[in-house]
Amino acid sequence: MNDEDPDIAERKMQFLFALRSKGITDARVLTAMEKIDRGPFIRGYFSGRAYEDMPLPIACGQTISQPSVVALMTQALKLNARHKVLEVGTGSGYQAAILSLLVRRVYTVDRHKRLVQDASAIFRALDLTNITALTADGSFGLPDQAPFDRILVTAAAEDPPGPLLAQLKIGGIMVVPVGQSDTVQRLIRVTRHETGFDYDELRPVRFVPLVEGLGRDTA
Ligand code: SAH
């Protein structure tokens, strides 16, 4: 995308204004959303709509989330610069790129190898060296790198997956959309305490489902 193009500059300004008007107040989150251009994460037919607050189709039948939902989830995680974060559902890589500006280390996994490869190429081009993207079934988390300060699941599970709860540090936070696919799901924030978990409900959302096993493109 050409930053000199006044039309694109105008659309980017409107994009940030829309986030503020949707309740994104955390200055660090807004700055990260300003720095990471959504344009490169959307290819082909829909690329002209990158600055609209809409989910859009990406490869492998998946979707890049709506920017205001990305911002809301990022804000809900209460991140700091020392955190090690796991994202389940790399998709386009957009959410991981935002996270990478706010924390020490991001691990992101997707069941589709092609999405992981495409996202990794963008991370390299943007010099986002603190992201590790892997092809894996994220419902089992990433035991080798656990525990995590924060976990973000960007696909809907029927319940927060047990292995992910187990890989959260004490004091850690997980944000996960919960509910059946094809219906409206609830975005839940889980906080781990010494003795158990607290749950709070953030807002209704709609995500693609968390699916077990690797995508067929890995075969
Ligand atoms: N965070 C992404 C959007 C994710 S869409 C972005 O910023 O663009 C949801 C993603 O979850 C899809 O890419 C899908 O392949 C992935 N997914 C679904 N089930 C999964 C699983 N069990 N393990 C890992 N990834 C999964």
Tab-separated table of N, CA and C and ligand atoms in Angstrom, residues 58-60 62-65 70 73 87-96 109-112 115 136-140 154-155 207-213, ligand 1:
chain	number	residue	atom	x	y	z
A	58	ILE	N	-9.941	-14.966	3.695
A	58	ILE	CA	-8.531	-15.207	3.356
A	58	ILE	C	-8.425	-16.630	2.791
A	59	ALA	N	-7.222	-17.104	2.549
A	59	ALA	CA	-7.040	-18.439	1.956
A	59	ALA	C	-7.567	-19.535	2.892
A	60	CYS	N	-7.696	-20.743	2.354
A	60	CYS	CA	-8.105	-21.942	3.108
A	60	CYS	C	-9.504	-21.812	3.716
A	62	GLN	N	-10.811	-19.418	5.374
A	62	GLN	CA	-10.815	-18.801	6.705
A	62	GLN	C	-11.094	-17.306	6.586
A	63	THR	N	-11.096	-16.599	7.715
A	63	THR	CA	-11.352	-15.155	7.662
A	63	THR	C	-10.368	-14.400	8.536
A	64	ILE	N	-10.030	-13.200	8.086
A	64	ILE	CA	-9.295	-12.261	8.944
A	64	ILE	C	-10.364	-11.557	9.777
A	65	SER	N	-10.119	-11.443	11.077
A	65	SER	CA	-11.148	-10.901	11.970
A	65	SER	C	-11.382	-9.422	11.696
A	70	VAL	N	-10.411	-7.418	16.822
A	70	VAL	CA	-8.976	-7.609	17.081
A	70	VAL	C	-8.531	-6.657	18.195
A	73	MET	N	-10.069	-7.655	21.645
A	73	MET	CA	-9.427	-8.828	22.237
A	73	MET	C	-8.043	-8.461	22.760
A	87	GLU	N	-1.035	-17.429	20.476
A	87	GLU	CA	-2.260	-17.220	19.704
A	87	GLU	C	-2.610	-18.528	18.995
A	88	VAL	N	-3.846	-18.972	19.146
A	88	VAL	CA	-4.322	-20.144	18.404
A	88	VAL	C	-5.188	-19.627	17.256
A	89	GLY	N	-4.733	-19.874	16.019
A	89	GLY	CA	-5.467	-19.381	14.849
A	89	GLY	C	-4.743	-18.216	14.194
A	90	THR	N	-3.601	-18.512	13.576
A	90	THR	CA	-2.779	-17.471	12.925
A	90	THR	C	-3.562	-16.759	11.832
A	91	GLY	N	-4.288	-17.537	11.031
A	91	GLY	CA	-5.043	-16.959	9.913
A	91	GLY	C	-4.138	-16.149	9.013
A	92	SER	N	-4.470	-14.873	8.847
A	92	SER	CA	-3.670	-13.982	7.999
A	92	SER	C	-2.367	-13.553	8.673
A	93	GLY	N	-2.336	-13.636	10.016
A	93	GLY	CA	-1.176	-13.134	10.759
A	93	GLY	C	-1.378	-11.730	11.308
A	94	TYR	N	-2.485	-11.111	10.981
A	94	TYR	CA	-2.716	-9.713	11.385
A	94	TYR	C	-2.729	-9.555	12.916
A	95	GLN	N	-3.512	-10.410	13.581
A	95	GLN	CA	-3.597	-10.309	15.040
A	95	GLN	C	-2.232	-10.556	15.690
A	96	ALA	N	-1.496	-11.529	15.187
A	96	ALA	CA	-0.166	-11.825	15.756
A	96	ALA	C	0.762	-10.627	15.592
A	109	VAL	N	-0.099	-20.399	16.204
A	109	VAL	CA	-0.224	-21.684	15.510
A	109	VAL	C	-1.508	-21.706	14.683
A	110	ASP	N	-1.417	-22.396	13.550
A	110	ASP	CA	-2.618	-22.623	12.740
A	110	ASP	C	-2.574	-24.047	12.203
A	111	ARG	N	-3.747	-24.621	11.977
A	111	ARG	CA	-3.809	-25.995	11.466
A	111	ARG	C	-3.561	-26.038	9.964
A	112	HIS	N	-3.562	-24.855	9.316
A	112	HIS	CA	-3.283	-24.800	7.875
A	112	HIS	C	-1.850	-24.324	7.626
A	115	LEU	N	-1.383	-21.088	5.531
A	115	LEU	CA	-1.594	-19.814	6.223
A	115	LEU	C	-0.366	-19.454	7.052
A	136	ALA	N	0.241	-26.407	13.680
A	136	ALA	CA	-0.088	-27.328	14.775
A	136	ALA	C	-1.574	-27.232	15.081
A	137	ASP	N	-2.083	-28.294	15.719
A	137	ASP	CA	-3.450	-28.239	16.235
A	137	ASP	C	-3.407	-27.507	17.568
A	138	GLY	N	-3.861	-26.276	17.534
A	138	GLY	CA	-3.762	-25.410	18.712
A	138	GLY	C	-4.688	-25.797	19.841
A	139	SER	N	-5.607	-26.737	19.614
A	139	SER	CA	-6.471	-27.134	20.754
A	139	SER	C	-5.648	-27.802	21.841
A	140	PHE	N	-4.445	-28.264	21.471
A	140	PHE	CA	-3.560	-28.855	22.480
A	140	PHE	C	-2.536	-27.851	22.987
A	154	THR	N	-8.473	-17.451	18.436
A	154	THR	CA	-9.233	-16.667	17.464
A	154	THR	C	-10.110	-17.564	16.593
A	155	ALA	N	-10.502	-18.715	17.150
A	155	ALA	CA	-11.499	-19.587	16.525
A	155	ALA	C	-12.391	-20.068	17.667
A	207	PHE	N	-16.936	-16.207	15.114
A	207	PHE	CA	-15.649	-16.684	14.596
A	207	PHE	C	-15.841	-17.998	13.859
A	208	VAL	N	-14.878	-18.347	13.012
A	208	VAL	CA	-14.877	-19.685	12.412
A	208	VAL	C	-14.584	-20.687	13.544
A	209	PRO	N	-15.002	-21.934	13.374
A	209	PRO	CA	-14.825	-22.897	14.468
A	209	PRO	C	-13.390	-23.356	14.660
A	210	LEU	N	-13.060	-23.694	15.896
A	210	LEU	CA	-11.819	-24.396	16.211
A	210	LEU	C	-12.041	-25.846	15.773
A	211	VAL	N	-11.172	-26.329	14.879
A	211	VAL	CA	-11.357	-27.658	14.298
A	211	VAL	C	-10.183	-28.525	14.726
A	212	GLU	N	-10.461	-29.763	15.084
A	212	GLU	CA	-9.357	-30.637	15.515
A	212	GLU	C	-8.556	-31.160	14.337
A	213	GLY	N	-7.288	-31.428	14.565
A	213	GLY	CA	-6.423	-32.009	13.531
A	213	GLY	C	-5.880	-30.951	12.589
B	1	SAH	N1	-6.238	-14.391	13.981
B	1	SAH	C1	-6.478	-14.477	12.542
B	1	SAH	C2	-7.874	-14.896	12.180
B	1	SAH	C3	-8.132	-16.288	12.556
B	1	SAH	S1	-9.391	-17.143	11.678
B	1	SAH	C4	-6.089	-13.210	11.839
B	1	SAH	O1	-5.622	-12.250	12.483
B	1	SAH	O2	-6.202	-13.172	10.604
B	1	SAH	C5	-9.272	-18.639	12.625
B	1	SAH	C6	-8.075	-19.490	12.318
B	1	SAH	O3	-8.083	-20.555	13.251
B	1	SAH	C7	-8.119	-20.131	10.928
B	1	SAH	O4	-7.005	-19.750	10.196
B	1	SAH	C8	-8.143	-21.624	11.215
B	1	SAH	O5	-7.379	-22.394	10.291
B	1	SAH	C9	-7.530	-21.679	12.603
B	1	SAH	N2	-7.862	-22.873	13.381
B	1	SAH	C10	-9.055	-23.497	13.527
B	1	SAH	N3	-8.930	-24.579	14.325
B	1	SAH	C11	-7.625	-24.633	14.709
B	1	SAH	C12	-6.858	-25.515	15.519
B	1	SAH	N4	-7.392	-26.580	16.136
B	1	SAH	N5	-5.539	-25.275	15.678
B	1	SAH	C13	-4.943	-24.215	15.065
B	1	SAH	N6	-5.617	-23.353	14.280
B	1	SAH	C14	-6.938	-23.540	14.097
